[in-house]
PDB file of C-alpha atoms in Angstrom:
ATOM      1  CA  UNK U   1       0.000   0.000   0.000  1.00 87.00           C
ATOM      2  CA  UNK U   2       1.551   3.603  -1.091  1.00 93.00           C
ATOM      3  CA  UNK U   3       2.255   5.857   1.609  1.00 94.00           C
ATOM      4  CA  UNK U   4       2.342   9.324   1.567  1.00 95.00           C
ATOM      5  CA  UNK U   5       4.931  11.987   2.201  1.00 96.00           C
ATOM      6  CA  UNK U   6       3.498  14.343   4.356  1.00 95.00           C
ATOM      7  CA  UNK U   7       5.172  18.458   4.192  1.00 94.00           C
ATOM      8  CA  UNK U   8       6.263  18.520   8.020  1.00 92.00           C
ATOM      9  CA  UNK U   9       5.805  21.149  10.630  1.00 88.00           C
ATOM     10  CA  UNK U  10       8.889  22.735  11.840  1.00 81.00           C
ATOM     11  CA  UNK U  11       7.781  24.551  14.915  1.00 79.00           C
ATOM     12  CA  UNK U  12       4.182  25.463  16.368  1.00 83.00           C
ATOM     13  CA  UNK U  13       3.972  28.858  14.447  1.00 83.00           C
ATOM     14  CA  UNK U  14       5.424  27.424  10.938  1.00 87.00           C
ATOM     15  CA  UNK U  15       1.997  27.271   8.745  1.00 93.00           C
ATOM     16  CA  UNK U  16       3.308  26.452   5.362  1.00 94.00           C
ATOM     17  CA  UNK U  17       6.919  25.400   3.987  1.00 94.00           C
ATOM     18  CA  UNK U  18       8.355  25.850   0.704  1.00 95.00           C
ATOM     19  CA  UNK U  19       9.406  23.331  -1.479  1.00 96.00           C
ATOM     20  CA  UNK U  20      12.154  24.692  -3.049  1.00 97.00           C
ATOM     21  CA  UNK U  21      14.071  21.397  -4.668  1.00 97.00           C
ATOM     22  CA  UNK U  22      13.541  17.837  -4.988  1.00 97.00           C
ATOM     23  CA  UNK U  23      16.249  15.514  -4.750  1.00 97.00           C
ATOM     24  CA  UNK U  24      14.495  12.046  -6.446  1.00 97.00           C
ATOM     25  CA  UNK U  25      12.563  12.667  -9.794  1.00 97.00           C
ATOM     26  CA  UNK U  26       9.198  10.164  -9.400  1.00 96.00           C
ATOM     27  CA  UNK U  27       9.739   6.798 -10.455  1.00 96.00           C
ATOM     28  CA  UNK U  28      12.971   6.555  -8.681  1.00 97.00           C
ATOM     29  CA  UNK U  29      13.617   4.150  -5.856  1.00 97.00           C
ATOM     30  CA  UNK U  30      14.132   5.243  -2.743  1.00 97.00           C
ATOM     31  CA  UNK U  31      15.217   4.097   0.825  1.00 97.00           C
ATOM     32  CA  UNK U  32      13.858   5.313   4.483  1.00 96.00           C
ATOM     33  CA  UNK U  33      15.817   8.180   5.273  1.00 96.00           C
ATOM     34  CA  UNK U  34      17.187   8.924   2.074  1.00 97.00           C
ATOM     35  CA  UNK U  35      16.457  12.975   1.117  1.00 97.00           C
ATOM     36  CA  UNK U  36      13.501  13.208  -0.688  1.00 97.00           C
ATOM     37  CA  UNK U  37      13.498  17.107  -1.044  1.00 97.00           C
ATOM     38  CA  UNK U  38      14.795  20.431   0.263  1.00 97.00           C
ATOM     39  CA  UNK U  39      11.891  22.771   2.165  1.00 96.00           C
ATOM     40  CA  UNK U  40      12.256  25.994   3.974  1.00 94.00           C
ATOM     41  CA  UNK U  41      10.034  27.906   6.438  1.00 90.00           C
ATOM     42  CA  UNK U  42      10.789  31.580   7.239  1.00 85.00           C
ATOM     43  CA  UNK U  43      13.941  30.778   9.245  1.00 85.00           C
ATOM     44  CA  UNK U  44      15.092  28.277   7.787  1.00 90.00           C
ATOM     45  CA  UNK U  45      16.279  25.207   5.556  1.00 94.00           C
ATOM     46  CA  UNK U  46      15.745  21.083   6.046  1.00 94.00           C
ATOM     47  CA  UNK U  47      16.052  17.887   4.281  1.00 96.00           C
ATOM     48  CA  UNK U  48      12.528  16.026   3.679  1.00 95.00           C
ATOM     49  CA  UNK U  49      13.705  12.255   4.377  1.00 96.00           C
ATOM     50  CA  UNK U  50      11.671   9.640   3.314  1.00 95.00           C
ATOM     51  CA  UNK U  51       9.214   7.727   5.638  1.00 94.00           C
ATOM     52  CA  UNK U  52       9.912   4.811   4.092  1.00 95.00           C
ATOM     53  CA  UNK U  53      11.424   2.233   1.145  1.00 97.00           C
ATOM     54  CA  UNK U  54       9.569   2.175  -2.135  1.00 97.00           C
ATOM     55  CA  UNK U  55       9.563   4.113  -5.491  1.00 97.00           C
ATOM     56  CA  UNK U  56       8.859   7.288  -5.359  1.00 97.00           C
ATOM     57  CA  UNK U  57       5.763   7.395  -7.200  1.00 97.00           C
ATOM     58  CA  UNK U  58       4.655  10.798  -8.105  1.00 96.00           C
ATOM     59  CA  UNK U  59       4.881  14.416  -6.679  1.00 96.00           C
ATOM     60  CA  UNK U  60       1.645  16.178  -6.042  1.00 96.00           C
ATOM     61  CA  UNK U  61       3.795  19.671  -6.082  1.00 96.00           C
ATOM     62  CA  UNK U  62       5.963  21.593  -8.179  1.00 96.00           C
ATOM     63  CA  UNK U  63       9.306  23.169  -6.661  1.00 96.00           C
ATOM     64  CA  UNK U  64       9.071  26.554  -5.522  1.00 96.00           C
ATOM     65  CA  UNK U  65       5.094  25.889  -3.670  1.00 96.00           C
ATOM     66  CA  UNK U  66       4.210  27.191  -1.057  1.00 96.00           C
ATOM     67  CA  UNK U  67       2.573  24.212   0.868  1.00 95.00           C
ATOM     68  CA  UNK U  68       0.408  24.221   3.977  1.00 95.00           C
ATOM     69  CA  UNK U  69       2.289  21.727   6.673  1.00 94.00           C
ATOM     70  CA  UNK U  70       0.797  17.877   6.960  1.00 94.00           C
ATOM     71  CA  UNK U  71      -0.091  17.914   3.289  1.00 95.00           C
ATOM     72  CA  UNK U  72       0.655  15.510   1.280  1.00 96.00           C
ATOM     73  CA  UNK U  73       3.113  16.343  -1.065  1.00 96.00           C
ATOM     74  CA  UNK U  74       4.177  12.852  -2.874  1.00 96.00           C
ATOM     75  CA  UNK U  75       3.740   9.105  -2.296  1.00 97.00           C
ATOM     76  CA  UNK U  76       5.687   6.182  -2.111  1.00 97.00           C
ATOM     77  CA  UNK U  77       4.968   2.310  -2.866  1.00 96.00           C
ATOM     78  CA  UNK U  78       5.030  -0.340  -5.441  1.00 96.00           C
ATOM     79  CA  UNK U  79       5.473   0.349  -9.292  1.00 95.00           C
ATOM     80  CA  UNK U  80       2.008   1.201 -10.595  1.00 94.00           C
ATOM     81  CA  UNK U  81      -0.079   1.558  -7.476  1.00 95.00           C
ATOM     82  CA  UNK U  82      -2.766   4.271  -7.412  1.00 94.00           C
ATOM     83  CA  UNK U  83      -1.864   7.178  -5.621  1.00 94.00           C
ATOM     84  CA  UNK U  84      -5.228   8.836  -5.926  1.00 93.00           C
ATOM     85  CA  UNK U  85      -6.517   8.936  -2.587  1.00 93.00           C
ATOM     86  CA  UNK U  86      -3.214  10.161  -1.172  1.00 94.00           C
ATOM     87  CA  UNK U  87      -3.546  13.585  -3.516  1.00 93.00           C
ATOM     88  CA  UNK U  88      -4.313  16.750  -1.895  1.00 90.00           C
ATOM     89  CA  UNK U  89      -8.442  17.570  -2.954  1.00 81.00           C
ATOM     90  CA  UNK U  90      -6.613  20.489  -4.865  1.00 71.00           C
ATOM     91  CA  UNK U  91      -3.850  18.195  -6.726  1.00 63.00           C
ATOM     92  CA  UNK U  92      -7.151  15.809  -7.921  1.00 59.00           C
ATOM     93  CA  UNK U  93      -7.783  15.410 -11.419  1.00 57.00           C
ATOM     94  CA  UNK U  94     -10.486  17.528 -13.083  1.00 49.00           C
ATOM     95  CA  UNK U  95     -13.499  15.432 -14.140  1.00 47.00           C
ATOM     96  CA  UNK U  96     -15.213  16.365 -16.859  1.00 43.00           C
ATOM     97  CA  UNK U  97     -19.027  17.410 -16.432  1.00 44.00           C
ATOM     98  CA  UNK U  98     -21.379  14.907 -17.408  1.00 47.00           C
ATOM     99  CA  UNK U  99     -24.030  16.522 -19.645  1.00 50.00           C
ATOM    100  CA  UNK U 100     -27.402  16.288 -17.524  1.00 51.00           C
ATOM    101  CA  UNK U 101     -30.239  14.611 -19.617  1.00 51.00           C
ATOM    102  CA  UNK U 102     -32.389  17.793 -21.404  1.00 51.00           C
ATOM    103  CA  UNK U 103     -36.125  17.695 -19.736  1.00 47.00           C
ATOM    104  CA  UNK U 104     -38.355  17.466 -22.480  1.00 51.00           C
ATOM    105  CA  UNK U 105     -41.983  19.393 -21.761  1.00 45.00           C
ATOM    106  CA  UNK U 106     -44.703  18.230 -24.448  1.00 49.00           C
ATOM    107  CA  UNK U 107     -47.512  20.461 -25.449  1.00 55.00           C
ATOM    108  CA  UNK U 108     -50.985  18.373 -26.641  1.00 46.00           C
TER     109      UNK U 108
END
């Protein structure tokens, strides 16, 4: 089952971290511990390690986001898994409106 890297909080006040660099490009494997990313707060800068072994599956954020602490911001697991219910509700895909059937209103 994938797991999720989560953006950490780095103090009680620290709101949001930026992701300014990842280290592993998705599809990579990857070992517990092993930097996953560079992030900074207002004071200052820390290494993202991963939470555990895997490939790193996908990133659900560009570098240079600014990202609310305890989102998600990637996922590891097995080759192919679905990741979707690990994405933040803003990182979900679009789906396309369905066309609602017309109501049809006949005149005798």
């Amino acid at each position: 089952m994938a797991m999720a890297v989560i953006m950490p909080q780095h103090g009680q006040s620290v709101e949001s971290c930026i992701l300014v660099e990842w280290l592993v490009p998705a599809g990579e494997s990857v070992a517990r511990g092993q930097v996953l990313a560079n992030i900074e707060t207002d004071k200052a800068l820390f290494e993202l390690e991963g939470p555990c072994d895997g490939t790193l599956l996908e990133h659900f954020f560009p570098e240079g986001e600014d990202i609310p602490v305890l989102t998600p911001i990637g996922a590891i697991g097995k080759p192919g898994e679905d990741v979707a219910d690990l994405r933040p509700a803003s990182k979900q895909p679009e789906t396309a409106a369905t066309p609602s059937e017309p109501s049809i209103c006949l005149l005798y």
